[in-house]
Short mmCIF file of C-alpha atoms and ligand atoms in Angstrom, two decimals:
data_model
loop_
_atom_site.label_atom_id
_atom_site.label_comp_id
_atom_site.label_asym_id
_atom_site.label_seq_id
_atom_site.Cartn_x
_atom_site.Cartn_y
_atom_site.Cartn_z
CA MET A 8 0.00 0.00 0.00
CA ALA A 9 1.29 3.44 -0.91
CA LYS A 10 2.20 5.72 1.94
CA LYS A 11 -0.91 7.46 3.14
CA ASP A 12 -0.94 11.19 3.37
CA TYR A 13 -3.78 12.03 5.72
CA TYR A 14 -3.61 15.73 4.80
CA GLN A 15 -4.01 14.89 1.15
CA ILE A 16 -6.89 12.52 1.86
CA LEU A 17 -8.81 15.28 3.64
CA GLY A 18 -7.67 17.92 1.12
CA VAL A 19 -6.09 20.25 3.67
CA ASN A 20 -2.57 21.58 4.00
CA ARG A 21 -0.18 20.60 6.72
CA ASN A 22 -0.74 23.63 8.88
CA ALA A 23 -4.54 23.49 8.74
CA SER A 24 -6.28 24.34 12.01
CA ALA A 25 -8.29 21.76 13.95
CA GLU A 26 -11.47 23.54 12.81
CA GLU A 27 -10.44 23.31 9.15
CA ILE A 28 -9.65 19.62 9.49
CA LYS A 29 -13.02 18.92 11.06
CA LYS A 30 -14.80 20.85 8.32
CA ALA A 31 -12.87 19.01 5.61
CA TYR A 32 -13.73 15.67 7.14
CA ARG A 33 -17.43 16.53 7.36
CA LYS A 34 -17.41 17.42 3.68
CA MET A 35 -15.71 14.15 2.72
CA ALA A 36 -17.93 12.11 4.99
CA MET A 37 -21.09 13.60 3.51
CA ARG A 38 -19.97 13.01 -0.03
CA HIS A 39 -18.82 9.41 0.50
CA HIS A 40 -21.24 8.23 3.18
CA PRO A 41 -22.09 4.60 2.36
CA ASP A 42 -25.80 5.19 2.93
CA ARG A 43 -25.81 7.78 0.19
CA ASN A 44 -23.63 5.93 -2.28
CA HIS A 45 -25.14 2.48 -2.67
CA ASP A 46 -24.05 2.29 -6.32
CA ASP A 47 -20.48 3.40 -5.80
CA PRO A 48 -18.34 0.62 -4.36
CA GLU A 49 -15.43 3.01 -3.91
CA ALA A 50 -17.40 5.35 -1.69
CA GLU A 51 -17.09 3.07 1.30
CA ASP A 52 -13.32 2.90 0.89
CA LYS A 53 -13.07 6.63 0.55
CA PHE A 54 -15.27 7.13 3.56
CA LYS A 55 -13.15 4.73 5.53
CA GLU A 56 -9.97 6.45 4.41
CA ALA A 57 -11.30 9.87 5.39
CA SER A 58 -12.39 8.56 8.77
CA GLU A 59 -8.98 7.04 9.38
CA ALA A 60 -7.34 10.33 8.43
CA TYR A 61 -9.64 12.25 10.71
CA SER A 62 -9.09 9.83 13.58
CA VAL A 63 -5.45 10.89 13.49
CA LEU A 64 -5.51 14.53 12.44
CA GLY A 65 -8.51 15.30 14.62
CA ASN A 66 -6.54 14.29 17.69
CA VAL A 67 -3.85 16.69 18.82
CA GLU A 68 -1.56 14.05 20.23
CA LYS A 69 -1.87 11.65 17.30
CA ARG A 70 -1.46 14.45 14.81
CA GLN A 71 1.81 15.41 16.49
CA ILE A 72 3.13 11.85 16.29
CA TYR A 73 2.00 11.58 12.69
CA ASP A 74 3.66 14.84 11.72
CA GLN A 75 6.93 13.71 13.25
CA TYR A 76 7.06 9.99 12.51
CA GLY A 77 4.29 9.28 10.00
CA VAL A 78 1.92 6.30 10.08
CA GLU A 79 4.72 4.04 11.28
CA GLY A 80 5.13 6.21 14.32
CA LEU A 81 1.48 5.68 15.22
CA ARG A 82 1.71 1.99 14.56
CA SER A 83 4.78 1.53 16.71
CA ARG A 84 2.88 3.03 19.59
CA GLY A 85 0.45 0.21 18.98
CA GLY A 86 -1.70 -0.75 21.93
CA GLN A 87 -4.39 1.79 22.43
CA ASP A 88 -4.24 3.04 18.84
CA SER A 89 -4.10 -0.23 16.99
CA GLY A 90 -7.86 -0.27 16.59
CA PHE A 91 -7.70 2.66 14.24
CA PHE A 92 -5.87 0.60 11.70
CA SER A 93 -8.04 -2.44 11.79
CA ASP A 94 -10.17 -3.28 8.80
CA SER A 95 -13.31 -3.39 10.82
CA ILE A 96 -14.82 -0.31 9.31
CA PHE A 97 -17.95 -0.36 11.40
CA SER A 98 -16.24 -0.57 14.72
CA ASP A 99 -13.95 2.26 13.72
CA PHE A 100 -16.83 4.40 12.62
CA GLY A 101 -18.67 3.66 15.78
CA ASP A 102 -15.76 5.02 17.78
CA ILE A 103 -15.35 8.08 15.66
CA LEU A 104 -19.01 8.87 15.51
CA GLY A 105 -19.30 8.34 19.20
CA ASP A 106 -16.55 10.87 19.68
CA LEU A 107 -18.15 13.36 17.36
CA PHE A 108 -21.75 13.17 18.32
CA GLY A 109 -21.90 11.52 21.67
CA PHE A 110 -23.86 8.46 20.61
CA SER A 111 -23.20 5.27 18.77
CA GLY A 112 -25.12 3.51 16.08
CA SER A 113 -24.56 1.28 13.13
CA PHE A 114 -24.81 2.20 9.50
CA SER A 115 -26.95 -0.70 8.53
CA GLY A 116 -29.42 0.62 11.06
CA GLY A 117 -30.59 -2.80 12.22
CA ARG A 118 -33.25 -2.87 9.54
CA GLN A 119 -35.21 -6.09 9.61
CA ARG A 120 -35.05 -8.25 6.58
CA ARG A 121 -38.43 -8.46 4.86
CA GLY A 122 -39.90 -10.77 2.29
CA PRO A 123 -40.34 -14.56 2.35
CA ARG A 124 -38.52 -16.34 5.12
CA LYS A 125 -38.12 -20.09 5.49
CA GLY A 126 -39.50 -21.59 8.69
CA ASN A 127 -37.16 -23.05 11.30
CA ASP A 128 -36.12 -26.69 11.24
CA LEU A 129 -37.39 -28.69 14.18
CA GLY A 130 -35.93 -31.75 15.82
CA LEU A 131 -37.36 -34.43 18.09
CA GLU A 132 -36.51 -37.87 19.40
CA VAL A 133 -38.58 -40.98 18.86
CA MET A 134 -38.14 -44.20 20.83
CA LEU A 135 -38.63 -47.42 18.87
CA THR A 136 -38.62 -51.00 20.12
CA LEU A 137 -35.92 -53.25 18.71
CA GLU A 138 -38.65 -55.16 16.89
CA GLU A 139 -39.96 -51.96 15.28
CA SER A 140 -36.50 -51.07 14.08
CA PHE A 141 -36.05 -54.61 12.76
CA LEU A 142 -39.30 -54.77 10.83
CA GLY A 143 -39.76 -51.07 10.02
CA VAL A 144 -42.75 -49.14 11.28
CA GLU A 145 -44.98 -46.22 10.46
CA LYS A 146 -45.73 -43.97 13.41
CA GLU A 147 -47.79 -40.89 14.09
CA ILE A 148 -45.67 -38.30 15.83
CA GLY A 149 -46.97 -35.23 17.61
CA VAL A 150 -45.21 -32.05 16.58
CA ASP A 151 -45.66 -28.72 18.31
CA ARG A 152 -44.75 -25.99 15.90
CA GLU A 153 -45.29 -22.41 14.85
CA ARG A 154 -46.88 -21.32 11.61
CA ASN A 155 -48.49 -18.31 9.99
CA CYS A 156 -51.90 -17.30 11.36
CA ASP A 157 -54.62 -18.32 8.86
CA VAL A 158 -57.05 -15.64 10.02
CA CYS A 159 -54.85 -12.67 9.22
CA ASP A 160 -52.57 -14.50 6.79
CA GLY A 161 -49.59 -13.66 8.95
CA ALA A 162 -50.16 -9.91 8.78
CA GLY A 163 -51.20 -9.59 12.42
CA SER A 164 -54.13 -7.26 11.74
CA GLU A 165 -57.80 -8.15 11.99
CA PRO A 166 -59.20 -9.23 8.61
CA GLY A 167 -60.25 -6.17 6.60
CA LYS A 168 -57.97 -3.89 8.59
CA SER A 169 -54.47 -3.15 7.55
CA ALA A 170 -51.51 -2.14 9.59
CA ASP A 171 -50.76 1.56 9.68
CA VAL A 172 -47.52 2.87 8.37
CA CYS A 173 -45.41 3.70 11.39
CA SER A 174 -45.63 7.44 11.91
CA LYS A 175 -42.27 7.63 13.59
CA CYS A 176 -40.19 6.13 10.79
CA GLY A 177 -42.55 6.61 7.86
CA GLY A 178 -42.48 2.88 7.15
CA SER A 179 -38.76 2.48 6.63
CA GLY A 180 -38.20 0.76 9.97
CA ASN A 181 -35.25 3.03 10.60
CA VAL A 182 -34.99 6.35 12.29
CA ARG A 183 -32.31 8.71 11.13
CA MET A 184 -30.63 10.65 13.81
CA SER A 185 -29.36 13.80 12.18
CA GLN A 186 -26.57 15.63 13.85
CA GLY A 187 -25.48 18.54 11.75
CA PHE A 188 -23.93 17.23 8.62
CA PHE A 189 -25.01 13.61 8.31
CA SER A 190 -27.28 11.08 9.81
CA ILE A 191 -27.17 7.59 11.17
CA ALA A 192 -29.96 5.05 10.87
CA THR A 193 -31.10 3.20 13.96
CA THR A 194 -33.94 0.73 14.34
CA CYS A 195 -37.25 2.47 14.92
CA SER A 196 -38.36 1.94 18.49
CA SER A 197 -42.08 2.34 17.74
CA CYS A 198 -42.34 -0.50 15.23
CA GLN A 199 -39.14 -2.47 16.09
CA GLY A 200 -38.00 -2.08 12.51
CA ARG A 201 -41.12 -3.51 10.90
CA GLY A 202 -42.20 -0.17 9.45
CA ARG A 203 -45.81 -0.86 10.36
CA VAL A 204 -47.87 -0.52 13.50
CA ILE A 205 -50.83 -2.80 14.10
CA ALA A 206 -53.78 -0.74 15.31
CA HIS A 207 -56.31 -3.60 15.19
CA PRO A 208 -54.55 -6.78 16.24
CA CYS A 209 -55.88 -10.09 14.94
CA LYS A 210 -57.68 -11.84 17.80
CA THR A 211 -56.44 -15.27 16.85
CA CYS A 212 -52.73 -14.49 16.99
CA ARG A 213 -52.92 -11.30 19.11
CA GLY A 214 -51.18 -9.37 16.38
CA GLN A 215 -48.20 -11.70 16.20
CA GLY A 216 -49.08 -13.09 12.78
CA ARG A 217 -47.94 -16.49 14.08
CA VAL A 218 -49.75 -19.23 15.96
CA ARG A 219 -48.67 -22.50 17.55
CA GLU A 220 -50.20 -25.73 16.43
CA SER A 221 -49.94 -29.36 17.45
CA LYS A 222 -50.04 -31.74 14.55
CA LYS A 223 -49.76 -35.47 14.08
CA ILE A 224 -47.33 -36.38 11.36
CA LYS A 225 -46.87 -39.82 9.86
CA VAL A 226 -43.26 -40.88 9.78
CA ILE A 227 -42.06 -44.07 8.14
CA PHE A 228 -39.11 -45.73 9.86
CA PRO A 229 -37.55 -48.15 7.39
CA ALA A 230 -36.58 -51.68 8.42
CA GLY A 231 -33.02 -51.75 9.71
CA ILE A 232 -33.02 -48.21 11.09
CA ASP A 233 -30.56 -47.91 13.94
CA ALA A 234 -30.20 -45.85 17.09
CA GLY A 235 -28.73 -42.43 16.29
CA ASN A 236 -30.09 -42.42 12.73
CA ARG A 237 -31.81 -39.19 11.79
CA LEU A 238 -34.73 -38.93 9.42
CA ARG A 239 -35.60 -35.74 7.63
CA VAL A 240 -39.25 -35.09 6.99
CA THR A 241 -39.27 -32.34 4.41
CA GLY A 242 -41.56 -29.38 5.00
CA GLU A 243 -42.86 -30.46 8.43
CA GLY A 244 -40.87 -27.96 10.49
CA ALA A 245 -42.12 -24.53 11.50
CA GLY A 246 -44.10 -22.65 8.88
CA GLY A 247 -42.40 -19.94 6.85
CA SER A 248 -43.46 -16.33 6.95
CA GLU A 249 -44.55 -14.00 4.20
CA GLY A 250 -44.84 -16.83 1.71
CA GLY A 251 -41.59 -18.55 2.72
CA SER A 252 -41.41 -22.33 2.65
CA PRO A 253 -41.68 -24.32 5.87
CA GLY A 254 -38.64 -25.75 7.63
CA ASP A 255 -37.92 -29.47 7.90
CA LEU A 256 -38.53 -31.87 10.74
CA TYR A 257 -35.61 -34.00 11.91
CA VAL A 258 -36.45 -37.18 13.78
CA MET A 259 -33.68 -38.74 15.86
CA VAL A 260 -34.11 -42.45 16.48
CA LYS A 261 -33.60 -44.05 19.87
CA ILE A 262 -34.06 -47.76 20.50
CA LYS A 263 -35.31 -49.42 23.65
CA ALA A 264 -33.36 -52.43 24.89
CA ASP A 265 -35.05 -55.78 24.22
CA LYS A 266 -35.37 -58.57 26.77
CA TYR A 267 -34.08 -61.33 24.48
CA PHE A 268 -32.47 -59.78 21.43
CA GLN A 269 -29.62 -57.36 20.90
CA ARG A 270 -28.31 -55.60 17.84
CA HIS A 271 -24.65 -56.08 16.90
CA GLY A 272 -23.91 -54.14 13.75
CA ASN A 273 -26.40 -55.61 11.34
CA ASP A 274 -26.60 -58.93 13.18
CA LEU A 275 -29.39 -59.86 15.52
CA LEU A 276 -28.07 -61.62 18.59
CA PHE A 277 -30.07 -64.05 20.69
CA GLN A 278 -28.92 -65.64 23.96
CA LEU A 279 -30.05 -69.28 24.00
CA SER A 280 -30.05 -71.00 27.36
CA ILE A 281 -29.67 -74.80 27.23
CA THR A 282 -29.18 -77.58 29.76
CA PHE A 283 -26.13 -79.82 30.33
CA SER A 284 -27.74 -82.69 28.47
CA GLN A 285 -28.76 -80.51 25.51
CA ALA A 286 -25.21 -79.23 25.34
CA ALA A 287 -23.74 -82.72 25.56
CA LEU A 288 -26.10 -84.54 23.24
CA GLY A 289 -27.24 -81.77 20.93
CA ASP A 290 -30.89 -80.91 20.28
CA HIS A 291 -33.39 -79.19 18.02
CA VAL A 292 -35.18 -76.13 19.36
CA SER A 293 -37.12 -73.28 17.85
CA ILE A 294 -37.03 -69.61 18.80
CA LYS A 295 -39.50 -66.87 18.07
CA ALA A 296 -37.59 -64.22 16.15
CA PHE A 297 -39.05 -60.87 15.06
CA ASP A 298 -39.99 -62.09 11.59
CA GLY A 299 -40.99 -65.68 12.32
CA THR A 300 -40.01 -68.87 14.07
CA GLU A 301 -36.48 -70.15 13.54
CA LYS A 302 -35.50 -73.79 13.92
CA ILE A 303 -32.14 -74.15 15.59
CA LYS A 304 -29.96 -77.25 15.60
CA ILE A 305 -27.80 -77.38 18.70
CA PRO A 306 -24.80 -79.53 17.82
CA ALA A 307 -23.62 -82.31 20.13
CA ALA A 308 -20.88 -81.17 22.53
CA ALA A 309 -22.00 -77.55 22.27
CA GLN A 310 -19.80 -75.28 24.40
CA ASN A 311 -20.82 -72.43 26.64
CA GLY A 312 -20.52 -69.16 24.70
CA GLN A 313 -20.44 -70.92 21.34
CA MET A 314 -22.03 -68.94 18.52
CA LEU A 315 -24.41 -70.40 15.96
CA LYS A 316 -25.28 -68.49 12.85
CA ILE A 317 -28.32 -68.37 10.59
CA LYS A 318 -27.35 -66.39 7.55
CA ASN A 319 -29.39 -63.44 6.23
CA LYS A 320 -31.83 -63.39 9.10
CA GLY A 321 -30.44 -60.27 10.74
CA PHE A 322 -31.21 -56.60 10.19
CA ARG A 323 -31.89 -55.27 6.74
CA GLN A 324 -29.54 -52.53 5.72
CA VAL A 325 -31.48 -49.40 4.97
CA ASN A 326 -31.60 -48.83 1.22
CA ARG A 327 -29.71 -52.04 0.48
CA TRP A 328 -30.58 -55.60 -0.31
CA SER A 329 -28.16 -57.26 2.03
CA ARG A 330 -29.03 -58.40 5.52
CA GLY A 331 -27.06 -59.25 8.60
CA ASP A 332 -27.21 -62.68 10.28
CA LEU A 333 -29.09 -64.11 13.20
CA LEU A 334 -26.51 -65.07 15.81
CA ILE A 335 -27.35 -67.48 18.58
CA GLN A 336 -25.06 -67.58 21.55
CA ILE A 337 -25.20 -70.70 23.66
CA ASN A 338 -25.57 -70.35 27.38
CA VAL A 339 -25.19 -73.63 29.24
CA MET A 340 -27.24 -73.42 32.41
CA THR A 341 -26.35 -75.14 35.64
CA PRO A 342 -29.57 -76.51 37.16
CA GLN A 343 -30.62 -74.60 40.25
CA THR A 344 -32.77 -77.36 41.68
CA LEU A 345 -32.56 -81.09 41.10
CA SER A 346 -35.25 -83.70 41.51
CA ARG A 347 -34.27 -86.91 43.32
CA GLN A 348 -34.12 -88.69 39.99
CA GLU A 349 -31.96 -86.03 38.38
CA SER A 350 -29.70 -86.08 41.40
CA GLU A 351 -29.29 -89.87 41.05
CA LEU A 352 -28.46 -89.54 37.39
CA PHE A 353 -25.88 -86.80 37.98
CA LYS A 354 -24.23 -88.99 40.66
CA LYS A 355 -24.01 -91.85 38.21
CA LEU A 356 -22.63 -89.51 35.62
CA ARG A 357 -20.03 -88.28 38.06
CA GLU A 358 -18.90 -91.83 38.80
CA LEU A 359 -18.54 -92.45 35.09
CA GLU A 360 -16.60 -89.24 34.60
CA THR A 361 -14.18 -89.94 37.49
CA GLY A 362 -11.10 -91.62 36.24
CA LYS A 363 -12.09 -91.14 32.65
CA ASP A 364 -10.43 -87.81 32.15
CA LYS A 365 -8.87 -86.40 35.29
CA THR A 366 -7.01 -83.72 33.44
CA LEU A 367 -10.27 -82.20 32.26
CA PHE A 368 -10.88 -80.48 35.57
CA GLU A 369 -7.33 -80.47 36.88
CA SER A 370 -8.56 -81.51 40.29
CA GLU A 371 -9.31 -84.60 42.30
CA ARG A 372 -12.47 -85.11 44.18
CA ILE A 373 -12.25 -85.45 47.95
CA ASP A 374 -15.17 -87.37 49.46
ZN1 ZN B 411 -53.66 -13.55 13.07
ZN1 ZN B 412 -41.31 2.70 12.90
#
């Protein structure tokens, strides 16, 4: 960047009085004020430049430093002055304007954006059973949301009546505070920037233009959906305003633990409890899975913790053809009570086992 000459920027000579500098700055500021020069992209730069120049030359101490050492001299003093050289034009202006006029404001004036606005997205959680997530389910979900008032069509005024143009701001939503040579826009306090004042508020929405509604929405949860999955239901969020489209509804899936089944990835896991004799001899059993009865062949010499697999009977993968497996984990149960007959048989069994394979248990029985 070329060396800045603040005197040149303001169009004054080096021995100009403080009054002359102030006058020159006012002239520049009026000509290049961004609010007056929407079509000239250079105006903002020029305005910024003039303000920077004035921030230095308008201050006796800074002007002295600048005269002696130039911009570098100001920079090297850093600290308290560094803000003047930042690119944040609005914060700089705020400071300068505050100094000049004893109040602060922003140039955009806090005007509220008008025209169609999209409604907010909403989110909620839905708890499914493991079976529902396995098979897929359609559910009605209650949604509490905001939308435009039908009675006044979102305008906030009683039907047939229209809102009055705000007398304070003339409908612009901004109030200009004029102090001598230029003005700053601030949000109108009478209409909060809307530009209109509702004299006859709609009874349904009390002039808000918005109402709350509770609605039941059908949501389809596809087979295989998992905990933490999120479904988007397009257009079922909060209603838009002034013709804007509604937001979307996001449904977060939670899954309740099942008594018998668990999900492991895309596999469905079942804990099968069997007796000693079933484990030793093998057996055929059937279990009631979510999508029908499954016949299970327990092999002879089944071990505790052993896993059996029935292919393609697990969870469907959402939007895919493949399925996980049904896994059956064997749980060999020690009997908690024994009938006299069972007790006799176990004793006989024990006698047969003794001496047959001592190393199996690495212990000897003491009677
Ligand atoms: Zn209304
Ligand atoms: Zn107003």
